[in-house]
PDB file of C-alpha atoms and ligand atoms in Angstrom:
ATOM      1  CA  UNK A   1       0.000   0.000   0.000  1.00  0.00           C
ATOM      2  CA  UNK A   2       1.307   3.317  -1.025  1.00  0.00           C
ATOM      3  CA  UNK A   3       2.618   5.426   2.478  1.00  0.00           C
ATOM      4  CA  UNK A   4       1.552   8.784   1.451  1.00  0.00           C
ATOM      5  CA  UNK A   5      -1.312   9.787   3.183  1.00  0.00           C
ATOM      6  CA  UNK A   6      -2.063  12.038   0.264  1.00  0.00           C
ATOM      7  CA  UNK A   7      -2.168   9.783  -2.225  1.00  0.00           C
ATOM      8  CA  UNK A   8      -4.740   7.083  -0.010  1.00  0.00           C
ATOM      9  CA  UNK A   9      -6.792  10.230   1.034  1.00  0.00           C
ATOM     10  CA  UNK A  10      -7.171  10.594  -3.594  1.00  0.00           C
ATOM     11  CA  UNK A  11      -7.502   6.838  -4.026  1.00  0.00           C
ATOM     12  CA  UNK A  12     -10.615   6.796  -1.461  1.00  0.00           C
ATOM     13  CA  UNK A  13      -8.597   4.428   0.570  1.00  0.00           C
ATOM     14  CA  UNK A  14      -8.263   7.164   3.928  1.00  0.00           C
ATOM     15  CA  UNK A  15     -10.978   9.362   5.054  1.00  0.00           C
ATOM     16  CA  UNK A  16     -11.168  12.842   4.409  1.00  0.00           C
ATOM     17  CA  UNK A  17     -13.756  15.751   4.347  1.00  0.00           C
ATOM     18  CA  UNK A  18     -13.355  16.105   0.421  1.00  0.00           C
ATOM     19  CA  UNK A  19     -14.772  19.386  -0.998  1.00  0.00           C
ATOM     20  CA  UNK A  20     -13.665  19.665  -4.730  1.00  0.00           C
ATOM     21  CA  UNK A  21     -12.006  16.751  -6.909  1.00  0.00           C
ATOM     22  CA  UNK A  22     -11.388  17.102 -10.791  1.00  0.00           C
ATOM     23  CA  UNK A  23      -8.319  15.347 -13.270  1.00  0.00           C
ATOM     24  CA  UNK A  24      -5.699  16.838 -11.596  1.00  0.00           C
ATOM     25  CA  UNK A  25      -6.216  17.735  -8.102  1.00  0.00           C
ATOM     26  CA  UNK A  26      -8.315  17.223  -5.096  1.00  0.00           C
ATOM     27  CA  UNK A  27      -9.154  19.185  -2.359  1.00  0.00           C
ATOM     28  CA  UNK A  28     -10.367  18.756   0.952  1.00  0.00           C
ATOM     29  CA  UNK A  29     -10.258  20.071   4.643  1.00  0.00           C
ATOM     30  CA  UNK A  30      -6.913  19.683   7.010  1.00  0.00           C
ATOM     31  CA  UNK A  31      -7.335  17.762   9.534  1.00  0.00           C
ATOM     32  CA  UNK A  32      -5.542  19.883  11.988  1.00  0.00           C
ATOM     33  CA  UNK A  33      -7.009  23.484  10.999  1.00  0.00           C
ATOM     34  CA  UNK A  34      -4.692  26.321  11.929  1.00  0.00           C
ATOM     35  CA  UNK A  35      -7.682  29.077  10.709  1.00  0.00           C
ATOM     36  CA  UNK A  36     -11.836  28.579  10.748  1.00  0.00           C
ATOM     37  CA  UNK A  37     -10.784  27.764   7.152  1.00  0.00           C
ATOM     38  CA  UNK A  38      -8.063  25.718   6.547  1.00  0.00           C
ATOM     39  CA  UNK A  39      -8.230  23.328   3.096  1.00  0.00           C
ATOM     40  CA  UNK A  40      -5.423  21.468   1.191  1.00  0.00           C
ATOM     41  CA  UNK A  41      -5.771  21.777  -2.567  1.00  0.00           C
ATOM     42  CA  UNK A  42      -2.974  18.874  -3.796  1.00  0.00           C
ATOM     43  CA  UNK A  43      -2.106  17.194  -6.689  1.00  0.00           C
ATOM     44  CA  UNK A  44      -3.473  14.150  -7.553  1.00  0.00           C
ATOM     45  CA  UNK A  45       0.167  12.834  -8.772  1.00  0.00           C
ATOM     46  CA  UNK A  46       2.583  11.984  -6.080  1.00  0.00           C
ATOM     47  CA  UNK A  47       4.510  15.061  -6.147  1.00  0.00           C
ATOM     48  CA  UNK A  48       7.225  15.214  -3.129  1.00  0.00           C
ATOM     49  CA  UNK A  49       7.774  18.985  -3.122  1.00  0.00           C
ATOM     50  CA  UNK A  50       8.125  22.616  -5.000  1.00  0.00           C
ATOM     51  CA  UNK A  51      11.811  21.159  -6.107  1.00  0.00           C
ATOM     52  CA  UNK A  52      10.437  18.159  -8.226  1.00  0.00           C
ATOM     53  CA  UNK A  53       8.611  19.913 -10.169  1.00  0.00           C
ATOM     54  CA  UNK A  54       9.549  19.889 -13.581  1.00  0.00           C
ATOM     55  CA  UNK A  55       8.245  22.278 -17.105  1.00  0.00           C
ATOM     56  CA  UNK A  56       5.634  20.262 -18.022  1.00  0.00           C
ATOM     57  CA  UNK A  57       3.817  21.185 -14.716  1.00  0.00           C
ATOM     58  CA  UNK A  58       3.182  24.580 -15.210  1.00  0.00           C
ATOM     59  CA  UNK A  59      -0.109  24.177 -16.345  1.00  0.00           C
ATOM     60  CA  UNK A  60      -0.896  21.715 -12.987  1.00  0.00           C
ATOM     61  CA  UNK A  61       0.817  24.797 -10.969  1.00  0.00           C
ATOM     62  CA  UNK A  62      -1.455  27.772 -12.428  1.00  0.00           C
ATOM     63  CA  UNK A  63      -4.488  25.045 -11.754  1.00  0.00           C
ATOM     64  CA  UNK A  64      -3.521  25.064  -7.878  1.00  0.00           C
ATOM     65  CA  UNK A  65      -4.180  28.646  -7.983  1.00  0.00           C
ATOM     66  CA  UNK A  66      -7.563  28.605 -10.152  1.00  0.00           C
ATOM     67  CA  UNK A  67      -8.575  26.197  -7.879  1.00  0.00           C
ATOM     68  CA  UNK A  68      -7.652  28.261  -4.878  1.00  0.00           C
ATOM     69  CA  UNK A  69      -9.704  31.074  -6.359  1.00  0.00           C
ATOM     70  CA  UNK A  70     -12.903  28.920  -7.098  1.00  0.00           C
ATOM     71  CA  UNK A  71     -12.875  27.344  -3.717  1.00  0.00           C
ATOM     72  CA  UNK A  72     -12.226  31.045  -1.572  1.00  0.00           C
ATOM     73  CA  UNK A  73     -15.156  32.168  -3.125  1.00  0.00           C
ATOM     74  CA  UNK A  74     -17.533  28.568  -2.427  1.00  0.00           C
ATOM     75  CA  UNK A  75     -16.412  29.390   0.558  1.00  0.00           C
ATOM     76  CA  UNK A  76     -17.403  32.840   1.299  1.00  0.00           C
ATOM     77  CA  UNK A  77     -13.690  33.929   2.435  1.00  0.00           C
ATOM     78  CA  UNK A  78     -12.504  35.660  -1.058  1.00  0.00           C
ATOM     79  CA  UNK A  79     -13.872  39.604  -0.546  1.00  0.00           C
ATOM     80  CA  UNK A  80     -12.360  39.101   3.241  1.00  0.00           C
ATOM     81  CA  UNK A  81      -9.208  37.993   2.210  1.00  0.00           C
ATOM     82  CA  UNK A  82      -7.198  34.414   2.642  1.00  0.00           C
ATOM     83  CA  UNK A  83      -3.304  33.366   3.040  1.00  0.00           C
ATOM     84  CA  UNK A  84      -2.215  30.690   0.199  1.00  0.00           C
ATOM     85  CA  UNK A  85       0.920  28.961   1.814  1.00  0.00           C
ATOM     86  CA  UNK A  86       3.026  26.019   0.081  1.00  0.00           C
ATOM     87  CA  UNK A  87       5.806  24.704   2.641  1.00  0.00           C
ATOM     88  CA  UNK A  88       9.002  22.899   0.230  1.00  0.00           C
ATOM     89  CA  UNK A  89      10.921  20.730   2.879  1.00  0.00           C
ATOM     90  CA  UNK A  90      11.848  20.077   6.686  1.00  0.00           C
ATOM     91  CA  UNK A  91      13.396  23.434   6.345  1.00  0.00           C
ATOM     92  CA  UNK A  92      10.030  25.354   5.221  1.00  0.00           C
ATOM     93  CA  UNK A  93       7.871  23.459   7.099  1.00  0.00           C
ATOM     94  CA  UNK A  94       6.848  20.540   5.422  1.00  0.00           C
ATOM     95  CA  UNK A  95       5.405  17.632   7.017  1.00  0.00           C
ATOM     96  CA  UNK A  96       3.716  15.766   4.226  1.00  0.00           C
ATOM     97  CA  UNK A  97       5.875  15.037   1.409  1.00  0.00           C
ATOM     98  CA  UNK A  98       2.807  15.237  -1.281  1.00  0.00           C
ATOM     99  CA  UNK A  99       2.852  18.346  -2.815  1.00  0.00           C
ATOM    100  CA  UNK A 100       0.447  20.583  -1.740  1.00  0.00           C
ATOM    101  CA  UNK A 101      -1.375  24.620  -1.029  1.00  0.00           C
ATOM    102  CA  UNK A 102      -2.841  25.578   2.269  1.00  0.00           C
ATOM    103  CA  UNK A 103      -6.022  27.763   2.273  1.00  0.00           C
ATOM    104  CA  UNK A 104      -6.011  29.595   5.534  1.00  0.00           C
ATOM    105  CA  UNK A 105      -8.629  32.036   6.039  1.00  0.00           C
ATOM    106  CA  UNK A 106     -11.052  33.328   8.601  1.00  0.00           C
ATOM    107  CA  UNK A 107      -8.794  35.347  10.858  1.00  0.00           C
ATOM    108  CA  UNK A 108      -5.665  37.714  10.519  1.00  0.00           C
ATOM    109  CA  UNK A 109      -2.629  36.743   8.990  1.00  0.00           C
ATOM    110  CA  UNK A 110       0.612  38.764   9.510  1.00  0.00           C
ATOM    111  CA  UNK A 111       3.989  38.585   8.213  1.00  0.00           C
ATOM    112  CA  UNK A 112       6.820  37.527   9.841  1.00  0.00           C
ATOM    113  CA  UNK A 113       4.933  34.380  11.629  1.00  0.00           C
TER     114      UNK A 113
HETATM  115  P1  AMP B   1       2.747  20.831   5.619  1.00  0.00           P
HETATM  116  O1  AMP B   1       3.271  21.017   7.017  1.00  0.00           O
HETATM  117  O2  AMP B   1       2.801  22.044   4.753  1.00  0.00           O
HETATM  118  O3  AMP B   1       3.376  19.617   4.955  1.00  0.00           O
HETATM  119  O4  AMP B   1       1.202  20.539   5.788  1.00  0.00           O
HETATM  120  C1  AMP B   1       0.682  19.273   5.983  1.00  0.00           C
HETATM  121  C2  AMP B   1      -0.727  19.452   6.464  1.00  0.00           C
HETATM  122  O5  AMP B   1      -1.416  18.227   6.276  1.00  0.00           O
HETATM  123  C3  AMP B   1      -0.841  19.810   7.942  1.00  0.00           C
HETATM  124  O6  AMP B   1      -1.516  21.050   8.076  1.00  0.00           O
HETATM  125  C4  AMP B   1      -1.606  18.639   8.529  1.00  0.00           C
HETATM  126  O7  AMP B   1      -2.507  19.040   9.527  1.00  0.00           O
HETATM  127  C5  AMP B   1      -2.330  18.088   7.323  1.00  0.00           C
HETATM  128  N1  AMP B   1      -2.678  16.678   7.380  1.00  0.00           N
HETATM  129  C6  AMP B   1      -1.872  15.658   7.732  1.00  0.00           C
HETATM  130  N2  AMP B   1      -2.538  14.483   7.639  1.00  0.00           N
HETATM  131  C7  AMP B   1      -3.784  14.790   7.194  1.00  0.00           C
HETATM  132  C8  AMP B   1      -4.942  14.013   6.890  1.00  0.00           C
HETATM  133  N3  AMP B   1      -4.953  12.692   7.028  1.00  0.00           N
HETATM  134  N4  AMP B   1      -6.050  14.661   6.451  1.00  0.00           N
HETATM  135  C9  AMP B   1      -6.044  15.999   6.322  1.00  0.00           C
HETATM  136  N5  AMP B   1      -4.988  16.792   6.586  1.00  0.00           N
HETATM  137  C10 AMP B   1      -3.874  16.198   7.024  1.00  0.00           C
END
C-alpha cells in the first residue's frame, strides 16, 4: 500500500472531508485546521515537493491557484481575504511530502509568523 497519506486520502482508501475533486487535483479540509478555514488543494500525482517539479507542470501549478480562487469564493472567504501557503521541505515546514497549497482564512494573517 502506497505510504503517502495524500495519495490514499485521492484513491478513497483514507478518510477525508473532500470538498472539490477534478483530473488533476483534489481538495479537501486539514485535519488539523490552523484558521476557521483551513483546506489542502494537492495534486493528484505523487509530487514530493516545489523542487520536483519539472516544465511540463506549469499548467498543474497555475491550476492550484484557479482552484484556490474557485474554492475562496464557495467558501465565502474571497472579498475578506485568505493566506495561500506552500511549505518545500523540513526546512520550510513541510510535514507531508505530497505536494500541496494551504487555504487559511477566517482570521488575521501577519507577516513575519
Ligand atoms: P505541511 O506542514 O505544509 O506539509 O502541511 C501538511 C498538512 O497536512 C498539515 O496542516 C496537517 O494538519 C495536514 N494533514 C496531515 N494528515 C492529514 C490528513 N490525514 N487529512 C487531512 N490533513 C492532514
Amino acid at each position: 500500500m502506497n505510504a503517502c497519506i495524500f495519495c490514499q486520502i485521492i484513491a478513497g482508501k483514507a478518510p477525508a472531508d473532500i470538498l472539490y475533486r477534478d483530473e488533476w487535483v483534489t481538495v479537501f479540509r486539514d485535519a488539523h485546521p490552523v484558521a476557521p478555514v483551513h483546506i489542502l488543494i494537492v495534486p493528484n500525482r505523487h509530487i514530493p515537493s516545489v523542487n520536483e517539479l519539472v516544465p511540463e507542470d506549469e499548467a498543474l501549478s497555475g491550476h492550484l491557484f484557479s482552484v484556490a480562487q474557485k474554492i475562496a469564493r464557495q467558501e465565502g472567504v474571497d472579498q475578506d481575504g485568505f493566506r495561500l501557503m506552500v511549505n518545500c521541505g523540513r526546512g520550510g515546514g513541510q510535514t507531508v511530502f505530497h505536494l500541496h497549497m494551504h487555504l487559511l482564512a477566517g482570521r488575521r494573517f501577519h507577516l513575519p509568523f
